mmCIF file of C-alpha atoms in Angstrom:
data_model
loop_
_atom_site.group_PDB
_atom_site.id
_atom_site.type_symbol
_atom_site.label_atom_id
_atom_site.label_comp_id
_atom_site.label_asym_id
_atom_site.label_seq_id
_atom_site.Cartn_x
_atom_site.Cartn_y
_atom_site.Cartn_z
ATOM 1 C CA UNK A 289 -17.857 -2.695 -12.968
ATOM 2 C CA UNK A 290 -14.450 -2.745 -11.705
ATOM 3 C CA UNK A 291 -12.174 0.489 -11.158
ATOM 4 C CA UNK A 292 -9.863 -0.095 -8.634
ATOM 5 C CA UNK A 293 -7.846 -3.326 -7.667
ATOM 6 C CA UNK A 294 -6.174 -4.577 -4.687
ATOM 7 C CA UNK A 295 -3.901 -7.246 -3.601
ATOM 8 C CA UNK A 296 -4.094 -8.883 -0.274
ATOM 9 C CA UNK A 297 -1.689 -11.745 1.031
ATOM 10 C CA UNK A 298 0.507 -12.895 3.978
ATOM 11 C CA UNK A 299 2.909 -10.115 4.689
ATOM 12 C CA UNK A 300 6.440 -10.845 2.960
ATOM 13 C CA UNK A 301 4.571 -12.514 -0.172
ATOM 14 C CA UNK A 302 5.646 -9.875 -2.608
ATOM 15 C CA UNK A 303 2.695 -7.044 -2.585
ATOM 16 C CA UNK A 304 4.880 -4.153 -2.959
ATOM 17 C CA UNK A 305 6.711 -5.689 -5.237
ATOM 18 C CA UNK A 306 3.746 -6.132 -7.919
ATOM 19 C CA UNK A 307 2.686 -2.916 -6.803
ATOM 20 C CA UNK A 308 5.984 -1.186 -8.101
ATOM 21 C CA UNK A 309 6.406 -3.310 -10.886
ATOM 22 C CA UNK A 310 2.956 -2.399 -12.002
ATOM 23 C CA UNK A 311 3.554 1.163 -11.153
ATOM 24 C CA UNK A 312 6.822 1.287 -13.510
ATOM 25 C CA UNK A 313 4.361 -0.495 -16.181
ATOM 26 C CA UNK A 314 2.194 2.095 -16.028
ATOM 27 C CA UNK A 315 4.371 5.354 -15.899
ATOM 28 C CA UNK A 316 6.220 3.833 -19.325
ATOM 29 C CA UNK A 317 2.974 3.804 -21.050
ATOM 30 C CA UNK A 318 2.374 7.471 -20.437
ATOM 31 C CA UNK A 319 -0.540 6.683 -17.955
ATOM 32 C CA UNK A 320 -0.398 9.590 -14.899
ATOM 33 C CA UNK A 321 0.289 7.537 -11.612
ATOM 34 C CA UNK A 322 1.221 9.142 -8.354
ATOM 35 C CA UNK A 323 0.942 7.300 -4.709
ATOM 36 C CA UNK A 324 2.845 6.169 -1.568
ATOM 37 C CA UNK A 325 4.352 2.751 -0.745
ATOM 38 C CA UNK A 326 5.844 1.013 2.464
ATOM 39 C CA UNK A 327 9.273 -0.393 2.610
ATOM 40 C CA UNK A 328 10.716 -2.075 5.566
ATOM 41 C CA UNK A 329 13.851 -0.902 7.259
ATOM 42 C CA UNK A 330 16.375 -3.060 8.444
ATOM 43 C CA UNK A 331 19.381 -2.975 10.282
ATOM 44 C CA UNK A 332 21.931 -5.720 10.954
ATOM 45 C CA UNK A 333 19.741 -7.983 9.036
ATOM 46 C CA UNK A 334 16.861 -7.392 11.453
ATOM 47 C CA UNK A 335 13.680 -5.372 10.102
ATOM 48 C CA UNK A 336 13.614 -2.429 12.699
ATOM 49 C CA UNK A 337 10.707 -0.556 11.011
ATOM 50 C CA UNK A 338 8.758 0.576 7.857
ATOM 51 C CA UNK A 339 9.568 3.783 5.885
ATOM 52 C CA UNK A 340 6.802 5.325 3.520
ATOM 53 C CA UNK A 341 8.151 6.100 0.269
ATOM 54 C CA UNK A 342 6.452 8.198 -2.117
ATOM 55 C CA UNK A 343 6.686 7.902 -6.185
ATOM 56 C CA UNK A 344 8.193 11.751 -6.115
ATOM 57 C CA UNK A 345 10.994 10.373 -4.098
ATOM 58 C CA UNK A 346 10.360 11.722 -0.862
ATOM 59 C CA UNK A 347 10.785 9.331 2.281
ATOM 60 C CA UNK A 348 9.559 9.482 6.506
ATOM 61 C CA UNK A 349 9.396 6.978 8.937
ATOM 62 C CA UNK A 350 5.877 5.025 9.387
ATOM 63 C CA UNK A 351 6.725 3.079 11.769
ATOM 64 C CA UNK A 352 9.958 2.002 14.320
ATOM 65 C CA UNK A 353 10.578 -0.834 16.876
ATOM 66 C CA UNK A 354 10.511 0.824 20.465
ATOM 67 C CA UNK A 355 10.605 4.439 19.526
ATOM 68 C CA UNK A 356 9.230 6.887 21.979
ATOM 69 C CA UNK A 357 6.509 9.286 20.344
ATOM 70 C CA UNK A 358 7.374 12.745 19.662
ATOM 71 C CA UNK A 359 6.697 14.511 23.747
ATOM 72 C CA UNK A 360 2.931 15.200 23.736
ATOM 73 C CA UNK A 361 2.129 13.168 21.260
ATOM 74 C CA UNK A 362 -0.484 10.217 21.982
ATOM 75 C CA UNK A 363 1.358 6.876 21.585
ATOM 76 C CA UNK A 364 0.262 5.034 18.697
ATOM 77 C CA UNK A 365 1.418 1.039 18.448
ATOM 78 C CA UNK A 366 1.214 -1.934 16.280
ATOM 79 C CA UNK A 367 2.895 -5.175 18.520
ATOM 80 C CA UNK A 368 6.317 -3.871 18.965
ATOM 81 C CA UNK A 369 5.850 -0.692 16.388
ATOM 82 C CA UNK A 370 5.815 2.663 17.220
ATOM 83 C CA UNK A 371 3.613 4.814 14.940
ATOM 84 C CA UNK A 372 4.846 8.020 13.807
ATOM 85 C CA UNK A 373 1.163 9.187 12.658
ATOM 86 C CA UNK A 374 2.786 12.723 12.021
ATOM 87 C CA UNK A 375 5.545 11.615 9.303
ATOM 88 C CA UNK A 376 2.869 9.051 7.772
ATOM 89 C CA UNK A 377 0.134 11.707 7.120
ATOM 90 C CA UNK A 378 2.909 14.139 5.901
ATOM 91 C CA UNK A 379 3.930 12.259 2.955
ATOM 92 C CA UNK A 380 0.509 10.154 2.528
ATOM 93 C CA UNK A 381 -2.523 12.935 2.521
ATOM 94 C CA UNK A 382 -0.850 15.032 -0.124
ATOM 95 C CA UNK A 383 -0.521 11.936 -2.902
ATOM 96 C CA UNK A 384 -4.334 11.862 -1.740
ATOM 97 C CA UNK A 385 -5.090 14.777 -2.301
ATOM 98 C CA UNK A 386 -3.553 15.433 -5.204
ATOM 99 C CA UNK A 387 -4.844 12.187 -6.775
ATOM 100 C CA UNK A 388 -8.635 13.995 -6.864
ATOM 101 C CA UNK A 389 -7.104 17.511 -7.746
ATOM 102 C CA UNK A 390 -5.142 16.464 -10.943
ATOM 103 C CA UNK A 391 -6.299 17.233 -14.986
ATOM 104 C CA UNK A 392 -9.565 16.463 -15.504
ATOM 105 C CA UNK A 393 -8.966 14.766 -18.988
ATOM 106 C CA UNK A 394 -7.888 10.915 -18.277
ATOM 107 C CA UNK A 395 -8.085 8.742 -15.795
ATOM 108 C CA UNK A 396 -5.641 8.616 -12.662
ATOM 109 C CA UNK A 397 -3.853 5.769 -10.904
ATOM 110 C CA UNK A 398 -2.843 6.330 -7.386
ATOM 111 C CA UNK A 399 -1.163 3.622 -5.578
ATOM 112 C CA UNK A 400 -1.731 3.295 -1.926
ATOM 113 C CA UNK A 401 0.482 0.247 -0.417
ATOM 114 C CA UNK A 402 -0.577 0.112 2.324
ATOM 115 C CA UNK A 403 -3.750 -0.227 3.984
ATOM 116 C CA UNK A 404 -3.322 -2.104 7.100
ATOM 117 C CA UNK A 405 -3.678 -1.169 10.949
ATOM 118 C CA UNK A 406 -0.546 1.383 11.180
ATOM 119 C CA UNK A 407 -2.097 3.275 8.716
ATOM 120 C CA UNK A 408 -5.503 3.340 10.235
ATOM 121 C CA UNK A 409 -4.793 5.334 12.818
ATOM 122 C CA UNK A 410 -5.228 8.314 10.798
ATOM 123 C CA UNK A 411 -8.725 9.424 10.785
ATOM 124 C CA UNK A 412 -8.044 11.960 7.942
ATOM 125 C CA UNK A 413 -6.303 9.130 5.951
ATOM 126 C CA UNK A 414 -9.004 6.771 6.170
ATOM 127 C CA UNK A 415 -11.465 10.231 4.634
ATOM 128 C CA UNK A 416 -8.993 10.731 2.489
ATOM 129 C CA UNK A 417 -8.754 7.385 1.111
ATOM 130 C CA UNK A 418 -12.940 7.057 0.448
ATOM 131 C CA UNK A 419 -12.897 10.337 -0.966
ATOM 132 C CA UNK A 420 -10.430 9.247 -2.917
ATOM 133 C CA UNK A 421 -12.422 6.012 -3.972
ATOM 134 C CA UNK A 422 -15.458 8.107 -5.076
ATOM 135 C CA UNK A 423 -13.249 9.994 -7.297
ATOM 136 C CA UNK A 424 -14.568 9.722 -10.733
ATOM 137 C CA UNK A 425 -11.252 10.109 -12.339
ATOM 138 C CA UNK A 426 -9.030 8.169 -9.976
ATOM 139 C CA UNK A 427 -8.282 4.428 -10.038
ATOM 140 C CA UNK A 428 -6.359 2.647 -7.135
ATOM 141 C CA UNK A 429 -3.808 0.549 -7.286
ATOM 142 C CA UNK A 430 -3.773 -0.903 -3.713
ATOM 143 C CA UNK A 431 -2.909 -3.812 -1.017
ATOM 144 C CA UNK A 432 -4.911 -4.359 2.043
ATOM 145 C CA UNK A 433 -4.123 -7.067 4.637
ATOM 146 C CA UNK A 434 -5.556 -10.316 4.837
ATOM 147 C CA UNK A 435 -8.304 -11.044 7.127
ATOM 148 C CA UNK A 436 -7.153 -12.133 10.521
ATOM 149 C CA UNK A 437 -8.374 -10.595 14.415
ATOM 150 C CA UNK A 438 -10.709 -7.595 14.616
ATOM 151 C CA UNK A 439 -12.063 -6.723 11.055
ATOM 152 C CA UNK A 440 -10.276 -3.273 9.791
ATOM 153 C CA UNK A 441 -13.549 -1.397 8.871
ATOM 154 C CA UNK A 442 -12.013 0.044 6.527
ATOM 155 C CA UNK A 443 -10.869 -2.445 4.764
ATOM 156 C CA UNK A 444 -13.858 -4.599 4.785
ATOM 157 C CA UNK A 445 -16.064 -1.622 2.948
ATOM 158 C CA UNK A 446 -12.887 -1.835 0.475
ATOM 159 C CA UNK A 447 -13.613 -5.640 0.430
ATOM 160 C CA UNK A 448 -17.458 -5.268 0.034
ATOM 161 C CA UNK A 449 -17.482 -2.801 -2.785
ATOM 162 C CA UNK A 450 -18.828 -3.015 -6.228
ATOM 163 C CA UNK A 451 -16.097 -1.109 -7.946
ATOM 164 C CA UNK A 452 -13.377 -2.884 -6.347
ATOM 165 C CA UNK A 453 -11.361 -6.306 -7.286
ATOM 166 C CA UNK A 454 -8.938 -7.968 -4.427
ATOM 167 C CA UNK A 455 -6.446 -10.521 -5.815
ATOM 168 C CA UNK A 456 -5.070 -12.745 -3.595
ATOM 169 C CA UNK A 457 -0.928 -12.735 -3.683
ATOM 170 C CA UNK A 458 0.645 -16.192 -2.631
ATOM 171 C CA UNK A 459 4.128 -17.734 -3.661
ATOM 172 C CA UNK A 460 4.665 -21.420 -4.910
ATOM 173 C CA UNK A 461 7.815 -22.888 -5.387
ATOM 174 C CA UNK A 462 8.217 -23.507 -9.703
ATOM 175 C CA UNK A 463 10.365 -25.484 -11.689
ATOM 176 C CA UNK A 464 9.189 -23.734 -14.387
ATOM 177 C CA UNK A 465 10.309 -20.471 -12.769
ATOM 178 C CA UNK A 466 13.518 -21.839 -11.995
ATOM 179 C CA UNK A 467 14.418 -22.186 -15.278
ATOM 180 C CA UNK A 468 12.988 -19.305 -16.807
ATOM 181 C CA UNK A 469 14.693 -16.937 -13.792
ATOM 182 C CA UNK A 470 17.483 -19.283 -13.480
ATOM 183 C CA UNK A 471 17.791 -18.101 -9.512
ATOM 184 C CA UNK A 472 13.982 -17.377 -8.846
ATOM 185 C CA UNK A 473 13.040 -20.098 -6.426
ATOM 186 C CA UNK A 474 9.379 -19.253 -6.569
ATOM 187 C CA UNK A 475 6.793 -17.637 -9.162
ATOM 188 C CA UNK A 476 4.058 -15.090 -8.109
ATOM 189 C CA UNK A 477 0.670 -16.247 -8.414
ATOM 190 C CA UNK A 478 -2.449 -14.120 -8.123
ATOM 191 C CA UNK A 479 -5.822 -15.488 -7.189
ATOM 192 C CA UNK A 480 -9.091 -13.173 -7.828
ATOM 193 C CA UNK A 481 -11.136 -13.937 -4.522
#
């Protein structure tokens, strides 16, 4: 049986997007959701990094082009990314953690966005997040990447388990969508795979 779903697609198709939307949903129906999201930082129209932004507000750097880690800190890097592991697990571990240690009446929705190789450098994340998996009264709301290089162990035993659906975000261009959005140039479209 299902209890926790995650989207996958190219980067840039719109993951966090559904992901907040869905979040918003949610929260407006009464239904307790806490998590973490990434957002990408730009400056001068040129994405410079990715921020991690959780529900409560609060805000850290995940992730910055050519910063220097913090001095005796091991170097941690995704292309041209600099991981700051530190600020990630700060804001991340404690939505985590408090995802298992809510009220015990209800279910829970916890949004983790994202998944992906910056995040898995974190050895307590990647506990955290199959503790939180097991969780009887936690559902996740989630996006892991799409396959492509080394398989992200992780994210394969997400893949692979029984209690987990991944929907497959992609864009299409829509006349249909057009209309109805009158400046949308494209409608979602969400593939179970």
């Amino acid at each position: 049986m299902t209890k926790h779903v995650f989207l996958t697609g190219l980067p840039g198709v719109g993951k966090t997007t559904l992901i907040q939307k869905a979040s918003d949903a949610l929260r407006s129906l009464g239904v307790p959701v806490d998590g973490f999201y990434t957002e990408e930082v730009r400056q001068g129209g040129r994405r410079v990094g990715f921020d991690v932004v959780t529900l409560s507000g609060l805000r850290g750097p995940l992730s910055r082009v050519g910063s220097q880690p913090p001095a005796g800190r091991r170097e941690y890097r995704v292309g041209q990314y600099v991981v700051d592991l530190h600020s990630f697990e700060q804001l991340a571990l404690p939505v985590l953690k408090n995802a298992d240690a809510g009220p015990s009446s209800g279910k829970r929705v916890c949004i983790v966005d994202e998944i992906g190789k910056m995040e898995l450098f974190s050895q307590t994340f990647i506990h955290a997040v199959r503790q939180t998996l097991s969780s009887p009264g936690t559902v996740i709301l989630g996006t892991i990447p799409i396959p492509k290089g080394k398989p992200l162990t992780l994210v394969e035993e997400i893949r692979n388990r029984n209690d987990v659906k991944v929907f497959h975000v992609c864009i299409e261009p829509s006349k249909w969508a057009q209309q109805y959005f009158r400046s949308a140039p494209c409608a979602y479209r969400v593939i179970p795979t």
